[in-house]
GROMACS .gro file of N, CA and C in nm:
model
  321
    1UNK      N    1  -2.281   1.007   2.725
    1UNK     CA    2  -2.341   0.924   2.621
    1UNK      C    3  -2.327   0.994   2.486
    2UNK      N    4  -2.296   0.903   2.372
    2UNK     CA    5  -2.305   1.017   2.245
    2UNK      C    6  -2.427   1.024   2.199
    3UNK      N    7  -2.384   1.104   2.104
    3UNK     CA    8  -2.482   1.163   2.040
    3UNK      C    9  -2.578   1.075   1.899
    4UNK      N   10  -2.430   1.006   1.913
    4UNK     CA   11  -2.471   0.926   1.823
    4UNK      C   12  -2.461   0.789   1.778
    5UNK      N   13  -2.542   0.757   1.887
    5UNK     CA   14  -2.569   0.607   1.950
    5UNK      C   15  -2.668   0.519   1.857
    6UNK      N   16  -2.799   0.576   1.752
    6UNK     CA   17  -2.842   0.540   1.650
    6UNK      C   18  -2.823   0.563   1.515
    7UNK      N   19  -2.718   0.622   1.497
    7UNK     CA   20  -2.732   0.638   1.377
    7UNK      C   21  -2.577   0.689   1.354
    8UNK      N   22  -2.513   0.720   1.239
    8UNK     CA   23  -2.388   0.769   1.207
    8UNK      C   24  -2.375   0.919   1.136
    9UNK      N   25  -2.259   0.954   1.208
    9UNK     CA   26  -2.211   1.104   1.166
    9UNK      C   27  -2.138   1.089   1.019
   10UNK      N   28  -2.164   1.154   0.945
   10UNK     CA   29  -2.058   1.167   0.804
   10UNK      C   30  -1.976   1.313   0.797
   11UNK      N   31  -1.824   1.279   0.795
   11UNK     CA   32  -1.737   1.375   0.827
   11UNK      C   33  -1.644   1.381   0.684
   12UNK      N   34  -1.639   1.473   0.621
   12UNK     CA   35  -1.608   1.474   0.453
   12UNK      C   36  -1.467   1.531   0.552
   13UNK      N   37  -1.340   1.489   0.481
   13UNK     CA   38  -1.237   1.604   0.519
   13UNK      C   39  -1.114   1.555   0.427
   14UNK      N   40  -1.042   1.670   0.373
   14UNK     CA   41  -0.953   1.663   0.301
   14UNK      C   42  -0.915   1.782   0.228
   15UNK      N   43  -0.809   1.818   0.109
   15UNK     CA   44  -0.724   1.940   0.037
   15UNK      C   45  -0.818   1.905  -0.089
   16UNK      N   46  -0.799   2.056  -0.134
   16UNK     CA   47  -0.765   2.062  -0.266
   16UNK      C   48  -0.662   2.132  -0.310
   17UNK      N   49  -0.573   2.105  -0.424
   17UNK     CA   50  -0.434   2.204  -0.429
   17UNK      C   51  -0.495   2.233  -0.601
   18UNK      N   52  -0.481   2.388  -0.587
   18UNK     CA   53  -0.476   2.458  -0.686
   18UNK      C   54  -0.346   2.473  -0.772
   19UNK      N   55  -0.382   2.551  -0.854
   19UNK     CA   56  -0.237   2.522  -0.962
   19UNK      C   57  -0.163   2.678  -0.928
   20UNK      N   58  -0.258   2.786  -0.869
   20UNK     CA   59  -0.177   2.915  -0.809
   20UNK      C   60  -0.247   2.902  -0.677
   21UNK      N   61  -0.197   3.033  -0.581
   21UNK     CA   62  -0.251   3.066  -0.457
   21UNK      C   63  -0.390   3.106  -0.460
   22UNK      N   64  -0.430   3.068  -0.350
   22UNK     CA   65  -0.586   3.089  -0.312
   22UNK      C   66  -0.612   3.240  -0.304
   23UNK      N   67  -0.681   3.280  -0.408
   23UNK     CA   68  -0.691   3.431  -0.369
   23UNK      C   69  -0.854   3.478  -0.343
   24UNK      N   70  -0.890   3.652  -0.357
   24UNK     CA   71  -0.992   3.653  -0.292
   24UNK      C   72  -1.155   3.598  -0.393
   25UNK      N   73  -1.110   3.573  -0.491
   25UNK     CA   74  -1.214   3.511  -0.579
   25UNK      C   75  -1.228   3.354  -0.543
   26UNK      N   76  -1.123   3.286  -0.496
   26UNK     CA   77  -1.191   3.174  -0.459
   26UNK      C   78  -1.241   3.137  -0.305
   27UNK      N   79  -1.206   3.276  -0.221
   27UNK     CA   80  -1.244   3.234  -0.086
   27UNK      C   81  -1.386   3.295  -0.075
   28UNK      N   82  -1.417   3.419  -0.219
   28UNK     CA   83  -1.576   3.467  -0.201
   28UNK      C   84  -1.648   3.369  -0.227
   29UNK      N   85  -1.628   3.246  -0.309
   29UNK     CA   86  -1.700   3.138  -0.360
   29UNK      C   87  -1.713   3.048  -0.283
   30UNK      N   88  -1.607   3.037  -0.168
   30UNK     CA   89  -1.612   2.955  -0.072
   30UNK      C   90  -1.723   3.015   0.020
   31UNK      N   91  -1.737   3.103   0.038
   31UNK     CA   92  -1.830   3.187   0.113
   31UNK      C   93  -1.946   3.145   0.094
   32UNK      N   94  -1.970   3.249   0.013
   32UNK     CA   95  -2.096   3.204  -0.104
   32UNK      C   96  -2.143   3.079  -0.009
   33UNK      N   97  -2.104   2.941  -0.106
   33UNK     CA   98  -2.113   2.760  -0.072
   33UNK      C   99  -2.146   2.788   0.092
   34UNK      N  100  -1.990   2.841   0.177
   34UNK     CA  101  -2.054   2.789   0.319
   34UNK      C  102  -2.181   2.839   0.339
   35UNK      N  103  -2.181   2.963   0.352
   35UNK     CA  104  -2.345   3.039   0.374
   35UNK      C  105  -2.474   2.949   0.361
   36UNK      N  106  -2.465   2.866   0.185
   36UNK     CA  107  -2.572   2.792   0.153
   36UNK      C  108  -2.587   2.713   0.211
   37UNK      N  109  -2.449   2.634   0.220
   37UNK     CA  110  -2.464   2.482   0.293
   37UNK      C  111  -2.511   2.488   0.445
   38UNK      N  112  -2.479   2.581   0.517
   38UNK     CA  113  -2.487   2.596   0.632
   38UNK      C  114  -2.637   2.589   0.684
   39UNK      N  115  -2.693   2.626   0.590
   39UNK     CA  116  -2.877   2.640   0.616
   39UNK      C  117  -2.926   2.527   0.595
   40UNK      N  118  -2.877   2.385   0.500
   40UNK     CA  119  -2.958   2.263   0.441
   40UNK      C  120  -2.944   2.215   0.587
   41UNK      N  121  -3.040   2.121   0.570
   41UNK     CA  122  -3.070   2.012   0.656
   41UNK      C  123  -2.935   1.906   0.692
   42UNK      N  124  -2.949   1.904   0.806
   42UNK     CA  125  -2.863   1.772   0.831
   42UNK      C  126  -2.695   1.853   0.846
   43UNK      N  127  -2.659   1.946   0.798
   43UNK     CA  128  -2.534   2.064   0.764
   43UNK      C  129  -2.515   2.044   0.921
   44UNK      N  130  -2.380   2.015   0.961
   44UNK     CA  131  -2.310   2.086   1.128
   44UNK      C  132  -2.250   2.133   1.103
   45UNK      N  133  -2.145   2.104   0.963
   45UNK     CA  134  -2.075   2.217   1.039
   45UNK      C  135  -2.014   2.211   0.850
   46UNK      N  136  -1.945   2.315   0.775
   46UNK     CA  137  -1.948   2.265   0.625
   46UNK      C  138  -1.791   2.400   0.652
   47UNK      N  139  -1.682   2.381   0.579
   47UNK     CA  140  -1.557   2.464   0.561
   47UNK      C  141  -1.514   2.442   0.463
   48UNK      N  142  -1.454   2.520   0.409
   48UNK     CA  143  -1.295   2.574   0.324
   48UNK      C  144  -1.266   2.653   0.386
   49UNK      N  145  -1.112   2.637   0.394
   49UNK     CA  146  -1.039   2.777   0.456
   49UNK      C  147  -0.890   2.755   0.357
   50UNK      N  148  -0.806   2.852   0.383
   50UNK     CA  149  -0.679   2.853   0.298
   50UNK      C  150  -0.628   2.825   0.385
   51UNK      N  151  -0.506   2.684   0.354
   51UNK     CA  152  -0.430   2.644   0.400
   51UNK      C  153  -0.267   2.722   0.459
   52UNK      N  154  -0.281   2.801   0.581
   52UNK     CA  155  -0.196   2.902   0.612
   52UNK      C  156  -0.029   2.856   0.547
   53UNK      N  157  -0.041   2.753   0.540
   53UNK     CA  158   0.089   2.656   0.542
   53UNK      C  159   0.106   2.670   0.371
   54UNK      N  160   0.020   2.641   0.330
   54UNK     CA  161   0.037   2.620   0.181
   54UNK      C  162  -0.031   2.704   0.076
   55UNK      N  163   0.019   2.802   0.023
   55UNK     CA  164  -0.108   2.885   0.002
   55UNK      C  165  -0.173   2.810  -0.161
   56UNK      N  166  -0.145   2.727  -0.205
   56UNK     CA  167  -0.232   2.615  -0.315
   56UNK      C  168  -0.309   2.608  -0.270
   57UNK      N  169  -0.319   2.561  -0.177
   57UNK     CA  170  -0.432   2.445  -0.077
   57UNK      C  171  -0.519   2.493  -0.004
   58UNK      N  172  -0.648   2.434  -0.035
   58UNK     CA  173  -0.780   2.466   0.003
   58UNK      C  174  -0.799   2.319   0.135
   59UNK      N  175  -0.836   2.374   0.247
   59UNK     CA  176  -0.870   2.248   0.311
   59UNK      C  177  -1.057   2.227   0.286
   60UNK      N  178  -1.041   2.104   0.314
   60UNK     CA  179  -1.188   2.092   0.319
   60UNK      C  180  -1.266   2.016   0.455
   61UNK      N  181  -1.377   2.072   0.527
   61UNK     CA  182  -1.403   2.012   0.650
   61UNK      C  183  -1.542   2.028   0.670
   62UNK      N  184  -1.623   1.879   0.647
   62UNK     CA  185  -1.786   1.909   0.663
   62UNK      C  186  -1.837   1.802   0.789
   63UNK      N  187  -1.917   1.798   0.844
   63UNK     CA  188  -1.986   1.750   0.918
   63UNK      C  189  -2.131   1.736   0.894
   64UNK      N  190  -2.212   1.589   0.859
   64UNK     CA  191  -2.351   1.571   0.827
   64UNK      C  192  -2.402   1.500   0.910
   65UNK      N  193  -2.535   1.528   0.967
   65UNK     CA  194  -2.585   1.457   1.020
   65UNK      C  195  -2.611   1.301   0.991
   66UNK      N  196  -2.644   1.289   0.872
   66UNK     CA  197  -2.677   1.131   0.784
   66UNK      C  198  -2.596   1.149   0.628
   67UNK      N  199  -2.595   1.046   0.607
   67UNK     CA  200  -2.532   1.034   0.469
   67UNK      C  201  -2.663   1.056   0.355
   68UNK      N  202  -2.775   1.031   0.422
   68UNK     CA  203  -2.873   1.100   0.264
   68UNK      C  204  -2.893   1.260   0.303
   69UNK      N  205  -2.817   1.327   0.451
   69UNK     CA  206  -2.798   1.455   0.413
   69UNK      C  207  -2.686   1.513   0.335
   70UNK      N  208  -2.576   1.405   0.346
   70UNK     CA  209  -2.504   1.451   0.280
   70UNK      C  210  -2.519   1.451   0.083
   71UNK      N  211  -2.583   1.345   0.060
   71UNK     CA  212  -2.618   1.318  -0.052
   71UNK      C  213  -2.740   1.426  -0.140
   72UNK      N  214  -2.815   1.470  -0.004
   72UNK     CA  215  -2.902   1.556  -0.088
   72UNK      C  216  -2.853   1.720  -0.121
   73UNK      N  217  -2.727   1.709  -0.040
   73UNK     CA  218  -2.661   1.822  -0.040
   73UNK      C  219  -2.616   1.802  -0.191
   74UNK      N  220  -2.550   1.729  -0.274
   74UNK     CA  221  -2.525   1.774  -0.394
   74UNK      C  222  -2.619   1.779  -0.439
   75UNK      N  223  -2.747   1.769  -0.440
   75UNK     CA  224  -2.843   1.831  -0.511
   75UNK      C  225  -2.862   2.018  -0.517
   76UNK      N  226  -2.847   2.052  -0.415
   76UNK     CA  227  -2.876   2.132  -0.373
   76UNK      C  228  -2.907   2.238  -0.462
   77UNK      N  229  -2.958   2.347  -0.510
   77UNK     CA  230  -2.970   2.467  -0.623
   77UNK      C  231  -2.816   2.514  -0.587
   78UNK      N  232  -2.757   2.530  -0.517
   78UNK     CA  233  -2.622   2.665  -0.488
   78UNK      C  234  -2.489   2.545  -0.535
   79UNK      N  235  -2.519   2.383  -0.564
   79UNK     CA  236  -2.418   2.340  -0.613
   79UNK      C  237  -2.385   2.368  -0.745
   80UNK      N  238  -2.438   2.369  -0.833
   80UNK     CA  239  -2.417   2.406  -0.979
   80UNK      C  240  -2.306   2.532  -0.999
   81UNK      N  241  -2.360   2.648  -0.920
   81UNK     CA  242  -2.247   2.750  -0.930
   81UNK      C  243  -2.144   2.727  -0.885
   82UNK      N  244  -2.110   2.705  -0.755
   82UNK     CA  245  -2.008   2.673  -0.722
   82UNK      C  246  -1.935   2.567  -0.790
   83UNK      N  247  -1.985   2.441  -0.821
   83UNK     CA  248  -1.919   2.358  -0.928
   83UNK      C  249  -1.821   2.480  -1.064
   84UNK      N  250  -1.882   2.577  -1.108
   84UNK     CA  251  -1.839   2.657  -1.214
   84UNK      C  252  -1.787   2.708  -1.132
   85UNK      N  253  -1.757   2.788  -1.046
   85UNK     CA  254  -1.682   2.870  -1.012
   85UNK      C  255  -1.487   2.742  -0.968
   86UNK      N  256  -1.500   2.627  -0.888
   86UNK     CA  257  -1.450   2.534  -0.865
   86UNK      C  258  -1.340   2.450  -1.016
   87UNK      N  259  -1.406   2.461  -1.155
   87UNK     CA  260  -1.341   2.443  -1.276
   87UNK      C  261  -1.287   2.540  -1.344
   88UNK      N  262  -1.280   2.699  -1.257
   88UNK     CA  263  -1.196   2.815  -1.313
   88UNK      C  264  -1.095   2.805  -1.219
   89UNK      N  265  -1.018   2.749  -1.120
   89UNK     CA  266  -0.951   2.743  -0.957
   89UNK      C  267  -0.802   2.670  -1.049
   90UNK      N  268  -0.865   2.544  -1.171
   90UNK     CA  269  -0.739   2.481  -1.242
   90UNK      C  270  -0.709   2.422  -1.108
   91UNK      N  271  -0.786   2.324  -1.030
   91UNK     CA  272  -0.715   2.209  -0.962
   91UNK      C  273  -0.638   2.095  -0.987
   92UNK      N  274  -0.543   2.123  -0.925
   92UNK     CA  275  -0.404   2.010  -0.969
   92UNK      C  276  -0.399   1.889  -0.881
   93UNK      N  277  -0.470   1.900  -0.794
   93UNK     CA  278  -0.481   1.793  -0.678
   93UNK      C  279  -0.587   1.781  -0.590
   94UNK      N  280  -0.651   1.661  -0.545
   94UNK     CA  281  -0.738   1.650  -0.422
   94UNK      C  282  -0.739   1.517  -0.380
   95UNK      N  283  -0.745   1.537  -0.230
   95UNK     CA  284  -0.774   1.419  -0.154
   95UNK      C  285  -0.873   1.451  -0.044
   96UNK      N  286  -0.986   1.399  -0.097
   96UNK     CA  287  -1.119   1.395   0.019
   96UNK      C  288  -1.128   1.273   0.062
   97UNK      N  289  -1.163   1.285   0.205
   97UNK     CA  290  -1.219   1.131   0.246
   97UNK      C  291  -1.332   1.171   0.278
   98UNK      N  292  -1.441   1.050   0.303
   98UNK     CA  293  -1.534   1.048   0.383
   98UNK      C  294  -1.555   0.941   0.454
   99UNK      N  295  -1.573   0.970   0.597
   99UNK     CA  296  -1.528   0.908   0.722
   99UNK      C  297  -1.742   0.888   0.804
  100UNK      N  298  -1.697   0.752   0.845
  100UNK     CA  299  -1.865   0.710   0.886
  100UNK      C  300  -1.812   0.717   1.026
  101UNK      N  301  -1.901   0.794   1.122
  101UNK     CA  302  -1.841   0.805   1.272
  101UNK      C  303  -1.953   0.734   1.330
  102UNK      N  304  -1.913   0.661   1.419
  102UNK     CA  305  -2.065   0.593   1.527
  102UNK      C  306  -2.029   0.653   1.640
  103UNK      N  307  -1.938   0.695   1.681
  103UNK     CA  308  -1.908   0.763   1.826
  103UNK      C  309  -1.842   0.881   1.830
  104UNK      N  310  -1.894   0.970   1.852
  104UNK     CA  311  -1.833   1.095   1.892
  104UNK      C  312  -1.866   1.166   2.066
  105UNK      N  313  -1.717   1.212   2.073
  105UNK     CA  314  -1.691   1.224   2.249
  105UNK      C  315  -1.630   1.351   2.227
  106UNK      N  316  -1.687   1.487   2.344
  106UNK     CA  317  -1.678   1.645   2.339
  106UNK      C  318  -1.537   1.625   2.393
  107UNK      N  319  -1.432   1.674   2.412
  107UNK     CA  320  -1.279   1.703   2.423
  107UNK      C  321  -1.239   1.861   2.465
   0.00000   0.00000   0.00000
């Protein structure tokens, strides 16, 4: 049976492509963010990692319990910095989706 039979999963996933390679100032910031996010409410599962394939490219991969967790997540105090740290990176590209799941099955 899933898990989520009342209510819906919100699954953010998608790149960002930088204008140079991902280096170690933007993966400490990524840090930083996961650490925070990882503690809010409603958080399963929250990523950036460097795209082994591409070294521009930042992937992006979150998992929320509800969509007003995901929403209260940009509130959050630890978004503001990271927003600043995110407008020194000079992003040249992004494609995020966000995906409403009613069924999820373990594999």
């Amino acid at each position: 049976m899933s898990k989520w039979k009342d209510k819906n999963m919100i699954v953010i996933a998608g790149t960002l492509t930088l204008e140079v390679d991902v280096d170690e100032s933007v993966l400490d910031a990524c840090r930083t963010m996961m650490t925070a996010t990882h503690a809010e409410k409603g958080c399963l599962d929250y990523v950036f990692s460097a795209d082994p394939l591409n070294g521009n490219t930042l992937r992006v991969f979150e998992q929320w319990e509800s969509l007003e967790d995901l929403e209260a997540h940009f509130q959050a105090p630890h978004m503001p910095p990271f927003r600043e740290s995110m407008a020194q990176w000079n992003i040249t590209g992004k494609s995020i989706h966000r995906f409403t799941v009613a069924d999820s099955v373990e594999m």
